[in-house]
Structure formats: C-alpha cells, structure tokens
C-alpha cells in the first residue's frame, strides 16, 4: 500500500475537516471506552491477569527461538506445513506457491492485519488470484479500495449511508429499488453475497491471534464467524502469523484470552474462539485437506533485546487507539500506513523507517491513556520517546526545532539562569495576555498558536510557589 | 534458509550463550506441566454455577432450555415452532444425540450432517459448557462436523449438565485425556452466543456469517 506517513500533518488537517469522518469517529469515542471499563470492572482478577499475560509473553520472548521450533515440530507432526518468511516478499511468495499448487482462482480471507502488512491482496490480484475479504468491515473497505482505519474495526471511519451506496454499486444483481435503510438489511445482503464466495473458494487465508507451541494450534478470535467459514470450507487453509504470536500452552492462551476481548470490544469473550490443528483427519467429514502456517518475521526479531522488545507483547486488541485523543481526532488513515494509533506510532517507524514515520511518535500528547489500558502493559509513550530520541540523533527533526531544543537544554542545565528566564517569561506573558489571560501569538511557537490561544501563566513559577509553601 | 536466519537472529539478540540446554529444559518443563494461571472466582455451589452459565450465555444473546433426557425432543420441536422454523434439521451423527433423534423423528425431518450450506437449522452436541462466560466448547470430527456450527442460520446445541465446567482451563485436561498429550482435534470451537457484527456504525447486529440464533438444550443429569 502507498505510504503517506511522511504527510501526516497534511493527512491530519484533512481528517479534521472531513465531516463524514468526524461523525464516524464519534462512535469510537462513545462506544469502546465505557464498554472496556465496564468489562474490566466486572472481573476482579483483571489486573492480576494483565500482569500474568505480560509475564507469559516476556517468558516467550526470552525463549522465542525454542518455542518456534517446538511449534513447528507439532504442526508438522499433525500433517501441517510451516513456511518461514524473513521478509514480506518471502511470505507473499510462499502464499502464492501454495495457491498455485492448489490451482486457486479465488481466495477467501478472514480479517488479518498481517496480510495488510505484507500487502497480500494487491499482490494476489496481480497474480490473477481474486482475494475476497469476508469480515463485514473488511468487505466494505475492499469494495471501496481502501485499507482498514482501525485494527479491529476496519470500517469505523464510515457511516451507514456510505456503505449503502457502496453495496448499491457493487451488488448489481439485486433489485436496484430494494430497501437498504437499516444496518440489519445491509448485513443480510453481505451475508448472502459472501455465502456463495465461501462455498466456492479454493483457499482460505486467516491470521492468528495466538500460536500454541504445546499443540501446534493456531487460534482465531472473531465475532462474525467469517474466519471459521474461511478456514473450514476450502481445500486449503493458510495461516499467516508473525513470530511473536506464540504462547507456550493452552493454559497460557486462556490467560491472555481473558484480557483480549475485554480490552478490545468490552465483551467477556468474543463469539468464536477457534483452535485449528493441522489438516482434517482421515475420518473427518469436513475441514481443509491442507494446513499451512506462514511464519513472518519482517524485522520483529531485530526488536528483541532492544528498547522496542516490549512491543512484541502486543496482542492487537486496539485498546490503545480506542483511548487515544489523537486517534479520536484524526482517525486511522491519517497515520499513513497499516497500523494506526499508539501501537502504530511505535511499529510504523520500525517497519518503514523513522525518516518516513517520524511524525507519528511526535503526534502524541503523552497523556498515557494507551499504557493505562494496554492489557499487555506495553509502555507505549516510553517507546514513542525512544523514536523521538532516534529521530533527533539522526538529525531528522526540523532545524528550527533542533535549534530551540538545544537552546532550551543549554538554559535548563543552568538552574539560576533557567529560573530567571522562566520568571521573566511568565511575567511577560501574563502582562501581554492582559485581562483575556490568553495569547494569540507566541514567538517560536507560532505554528501552535495559529490554531489556538495560549493561556497565560498565573501567579509565580513552580519554583517560586514551592519556596513559598515551605 | 530463512528458518535458520530467523532463529539465529533471535538467538543473537537474546544475548544468550551457545549452550541453550537450560532454556530448552525450562520450555519442556513448562509445556509438560501446563500449569493453570489465575482462575476467576465462580459461585460456591453447583446450582449457582449452573445458573451463572445460563445467565452468561443469555447475556451473550444465546437462549437456554433446561430439559430432561426424555423431554429433549419435545423441547426441540417446540423451539422450532416458537420461532416459525421448518420441521427439518441437519443433525450431527453423535451417539449422544440418539435419544433426541428418536424422540423427534416422528415430528421432524432429520438429515445427516454435514450440510451443503443451505440448512436452516443445525443440531450439534457440545463437549463442555464453561460457567465463566457461558461459552460452549465443540470438537470437530465425524461425530460433530465443525461446519455445522457455522452454516445453518439456527444452531441448537445439546449440552449435558455434567459437562458444564468452571473455566477454560477445565477443557484442556479433558481434551488431553481424549486425544492424548499435545494433541488436538482438527478444530475446537469455543462459542459464546450467536454470530454478530458491529462493523456498520458500531451498531451490534446478530447473525453475521454464522448463526442468527444459538439455542442450548441443557440436559439435566
């Protein structure tokens, strides 16, 4: 997909002025936050489970090489195949090979961010294989030629009338004057159209929420049931999963499962949690004849042992973006690549380079809500700060910003001077602000004051107040 | 080979020495012990736990009828009638459904599973019910084809009270006993309520690609 992260500022400005988008983003603000809070409050063990979930993934990352080998051994023992892919292109190659060998023309897909990461759909299309997204949200955005704007609610940027228009355009075999004014009707229509696609697909591709080393199982967690039809009806099931999805045992998976749905949608449990192990057995009346797991690294192993290792605990629940004021304001597409929100601001610079994605870790208020709700206790703001440091060290930030930061650092290292300077600045701003107590323009920060007023400091500086109170 | 490349890179980043026998032992031990972690509290009595299972299943928009071994057929026929559904079901060959088959065959057309995707009602037998969240566990195989859990618009699941367990962690020992250590059926479905989507304006609608209705016949011991 086309990367627009370098144009984040432009993307954000456009998003803020987009009425449709702003209306749709209201659903994120109103829906996800209260539901997650209620689900967390209803489970007394929730915080302890978060600690345990974190500990499980930390243990896995310390032994990831061994767990991957163990997982592979179990998959193979059950008649499945594991394909290792160091890069996105290698993963695409494996998938195409499997599809070609199966003589595939049409491929159904369960919702999977990793196939977005490797740009699978456009690649398959170029190879004359038709990929069909079957998750309702993914189906809608595929019709529109868009990419997901949220990792678990891919069409959250759209309103119903837009979906209605898309269905009218795409489903030309249906009566043009049919009633289409309720979401229920639209869902039923999509169900009908996709049912045929499920039954006629040659290959089904899903992602994985977990890979269990103990049993060589891949797990998908969904609400619609599309992932299950995707993986049980075609002759071939391909699982595309990144290496950090491993958990040691079924018991460990159960622990993390308890925090996943609650953090994501506020459900206690998603409707369908499905464990798949190998191809159908000789006595089975249904299920795929082939089972393939494509294990993707794509730079993740480089994060181990670095300040970004904690990010590999991420279970893609979306809680960080659901609670992010920046995401609420600009939506997912503004981030300019596959992963939006705070988790995207950490991952995107890793995948496409901090030179291209430097705006993302900067577009944060550091309010800390993402870290507060992250079920895996990933220190997202800290990692965004690491990217800011790297950006600074690589001289990628704008010259004016660097100059000002250097000046600030020079003054900050001299306490007497710093106190004097802040006293003068606070006093000066207060005088200039007058009775409005606001400033419409500030030197150095004119880009900031262009869009809002700066409230002027009232009373003495912190240091002065501190002294006074003691 | 990418396999070696990936594994080597992980190892080099982990800053561990060449001898990884200690780590291997730790991994083997963890898998062999498969210790349960934190288990959410469930009510103290069996009666209350069964009630929680029903409450949770209903909160997830499933419906539950408590039936006896002898009244399963009648309950199924009545449920179909109450929902204006045809007197025709696609039923799993599971032996534990023989009683139901016998009781209902005079009033219903019973076709053998799996179906072709056009069935209105499917009937399966669950392996377990889980008190914690009102979840059903269904195993694939000749007895209960997995596609029957998803293709028909209405899914009726028979569950025995004795198979209602407290936590997900109670399923795994049962599977290990039945299939062997480190082995699984091809598919294990954990199902909590009927299929749904909230992808249009975050409005929750039941019946996405899987069943619109999920009805549980909970059979008394």
Coordinates of C-alpha atoms in Angstrom, one line a residue, chain B residues 12-216:
Chain B
X12 CA 21.9 -13.4 18.8
X13 CA 19.6 -10.7 20.0
X14 CA 18.6 -12.6 23.2
X15 CA 22.2 -12.4 24.3
X16 CA 22.3 -16.0 25.5
X17 CA 25.3 -18.2 25.2
X18 CA 25.6 -21.1 22.8
X19 CA 24.5 -23.7 25.3
X20 CA 20.8 -23.4 25.4
X21 CA 20.1 -26.7 27.2
X22 CA 18.9 -24.9 30.3
X23 CA 16.4 -22.8 28.3
X24 CA 15.3 -26.0 26.5
X25 CA 14.6 -27.7 29.7
X26 CA 12.6 -24.8 31.0
X27 CA 10.5 -24.8 27.9
X28 CA 9.9 -28.5 28.0
X29 CA 9.0 -28.3 31.7
X30 CA 6.5 -25.5 31.1
X31 CA 4.8 -27.4 28.3
X32 CA 4.8 -30.7 30.2
X33 CA 3.4 -29.1 33.4
X34 CA 0.9 -26.8 31.5
X35 CA 0.1 -25.1 34.9
X36 CA -3.1 -23.1 35.0
X37 CA -2.7 -19.4 35.9
X38 CA -5.2 -17.2 37.5
X39 CA -8.7 -18.6 37.6
X40 CA -11.6 -16.1 38.1
X41 CA -13.8 -16.9 41.0
X42 CA -17.0 -18.8 40.3
X43 CA -20.0 -19.3 42.7
X44 CA -19.6 -21.8 45.5
X45 CA -22.4 -24.2 44.8
X46 CA -23.2 -26.3 41.8
X47 CA -26.7 -24.9 41.5
X48 CA -25.3 -21.3 41.4
X49 CA -22.6 -22.2 38.9
X50 CA -25.2 -23.7 36.5
X51 CA -27.2 -20.5 37.0
X52 CA -24.2 -18.4 36.1
X53 CA -23.6 -20.5 33.0
X54 CA -27.2 -19.8 31.9
X55 CA -27.1 -16.1 32.8
X56 CA -23.8 -15.6 30.9
X57 CA -25.0 -17.5 27.8
X58 CA -28.2 -15.4 27.8
X59 CA -26.2 -12.2 28.3
X60 CA -24.4 -13.2 25.1
X61 CA -27.8 -13.5 23.4
X62 CA -28.0 -17.3 23.4
X63 CA -31.2 -18.9 24.7
X64 CA -31.2 -21.9 27.1
X65 CA -33.9 -24.5 27.8
X66 CA -33.4 -26.9 30.7
X67 CA -34.6 -30.3 29.7
X68 CA -34.6 -33.9 30.9
X69 CA -33.2 -36.8 28.9
X70 CA -36.8 -37.7 27.9
X71 CA -38.0 -34.2 27.0
X72 CA -35.2 -33.1 24.6
X73 CA -37.2 -34.0 21.5
X74 CA -40.3 -32.1 22.7
X75 CA -38.2 -29.1 23.6
X76 CA -36.6 -29.0 20.2
X77 CA -39.9 -29.3 18.3
X78 CA -41.4 -26.6 20.4
X79 CA -38.5 -24.3 20.0
X80 CA -38.6 -24.7 16.2
X81 CA -42.4 -24.0 16.2
X82 CA -42.0 -20.9 18.5
X83 CA -39.5 -19.4 16.1
X84 CA -41.5 -20.3 13.0
X85 CA -38.8 -22.6 11.7
X86 CA -39.4 -25.5 9.4
X87 CA -39.7 -29.0 10.9
X88 CA -36.4 -30.0 9.3
X89 CA -33.0 -30.2 10.9
X90 CA -29.5 -31.2 10.0
X91 CA -28.2 -33.3 12.9
X92 CA -24.7 -34.4 13.9
X93 CA -24.3 -38.2 14.0
X94 CA -23.0 -38.0 17.6
X95 CA -24.3 -41.0 19.6
X96 CA -25.2 -38.8 22.5
X97 CA -27.9 -37.3 20.2
X98 CA -29.5 -40.8 19.6
X99 CA -32.2 -40.2 22.3
X100 CA -33.1 -36.8 20.8
X101 CA -33.2 -38.3 17.3
X102 CA -35.6 -41.0 18.4
X103 CA -37.8 -38.6 20.3
X104 CA -38.0 -36.1 17.4
X105 CA -38.0 -38.2 14.3
X106 CA -41.8 -38.5 14.1
X107 CA -42.3 -34.8 14.1
X108 CA -39.1 -33.6 12.2
X109 CA -37.2 -34.5 9.1
X110 CA -33.7 -35.2 10.4
X111 CA -30.9 -35.1 7.8
X112 CA -27.4 -36.2 8.5
X113 CA -24.6 -33.6 8.9
X114 CA -22.6 -32.0 7.4
X115 CA -24.8 -30.0 5.2
X116 CA -24.2 -28.0 2.0
X117 CA -24.8 -24.5 3.4
X118 CA -28.5 -24.3 2.7
X119 CA -29.8 -25.6 6.0
X120 CA -32.0 -23.5 8.3
X121 CA -31.3 -25.5 11.5
X122 CA -28.3 -27.5 12.7
X123 CA -28.1 -29.6 15.8
X124 CA -24.8 -30.5 17.5
X125 CA -23.6 -31.9 20.8
X126 CA -21.2 -29.9 22.9
X127 CA -18.1 -31.2 24.6
X128 CA -18.3 -28.8 27.5
X129 CA -20.0 -25.7 28.7
X130 CA -18.0 -23.1 30.6
X131 CA -19.5 -21.3 33.6
X132 CA -17.1 -18.4 33.5
X133 CA -18.6 -16.8 30.3
X134 CA -21.5 -19.1 29.2
X135 CA -19.3 -20.5 26.5
X136 CA -19.7 -23.8 24.6
X137 CA -16.8 -26.0 23.5
X138 CA -17.4 -28.1 20.4
X139 CA -14.9 -30.5 18.9
X140 CA -14.7 -31.4 15.2
X141 CA -14.7 -34.9 13.9
X142 CA -17.1 -37.4 12.4
X143 CA -19.5 -37.0 15.4
X144 CA -19.8 -33.2 15.2
X145 CA -18.7 -31.7 11.8
X146 CA -17.4 -28.2 12.5
X147 CA -19.1 -26.6 9.5
X148 CA -22.5 -27.3 11.2
X149 CA -21.6 -24.8 13.9
X150 CA -21.5 -22.0 11.3
X151 CA -23.5 -22.7 8.2
X152 CA -27.2 -23.0 9.3
X153 CA -29.0 -19.9 10.4
X154 CA -30.1 -21.5 13.6
X155 CA -27.8 -23.6 15.8
X156 CA -29.2 -25.9 18.5
X157 CA -26.6 -27.3 20.8
X158 CA -27.2 -30.1 23.3
X159 CA -25.1 -29.9 26.5
X160 CA -25.2 -32.2 29.5
X161 CA -25.1 -30.6 32.9
X162 CA -22.2 -33.0 33.9
X163 CA -20.2 -31.4 31.1
X164 CA -20.6 -27.9 32.5
X165 CA -17.2 -26.9 33.9
X166 CA -15.9 -23.7 35.6
X167 CA -13.1 -22.4 33.4
X168 CA -11.5 -22.8 30.0
X169 CA -8.6 -24.5 31.9
X170 CA -11.0 -27.4 32.6
X171 CA -11.4 -28.1 28.9
X172 CA -7.7 -28.8 28.3
X173 CA -7.3 -31.8 30.6
X174 CA -10.4 -33.4 29.1
X175 CA -9.0 -33.0 25.6
X176 CA -5.6 -34.3 26.6
X177 CA -7.3 -37.4 28.1
X178 CA -9.4 -38.0 25.0
X179 CA -6.8 -37.1 22.2
X180 CA -3.5 -37.6 24.1
X181 CA -0.9 -35.1 25.4
X182 CA 0.0 -32.3 22.9
X183 CA -2.7 -33.5 20.5
X184 CA -5.9 -31.8 19.5
X185 CA -8.9 -32.4 17.3
X186 CA -8.6 -30.6 14.0
X187 CA -10.9 -27.9 15.2
X188 CA -12.1 -26.8 18.6
X189 CA -14.8 -24.2 18.6
X190 CA -15.4 -22.0 21.7
X191 CA -18.8 -20.4 21.0
X192 CA -20.3 -17.6 23.1
X193 CA -23.7 -16.6 21.7
X194 CA -24.8 -16.2 18.1
X195 CA -22.7 -14.6 15.4
X196 CA -22.7 -10.8 15.3
X197 CA -21.1 -7.7 13.7
X198 CA -20.8 -4.1 14.8
X199 CA -18.9 -3.0 11.6
X200 CA -21.7 -0.6 10.5
X201 CA -21.6 2.4 12.7
X202 CA -20.7 0.2 15.7
X203 CA -24.3 -0.9 15.9
X204 CA -24.5 -4.5 17.2
X205 CA -26.4 -6.8 14.8
X206 CA -26.9 -10.5 15.3
X207 CA -26.4 -13.1 12.6
X208 CA -23.3 -12.0 10.6
X209 CA -21.9 -15.1 8.8
X210 CA -22.7 -17.7 11.4
X211 CA -26.0 -18.5 13.1
X212 CA -28.5 -15.8 13.9
X213 CA -29.8 -17.8 16.8
X214 CA -28.0 -20.1 19.3
X215 CA -30.2 -22.3 21.4
X216 CA -28.8 -24.5 24.2

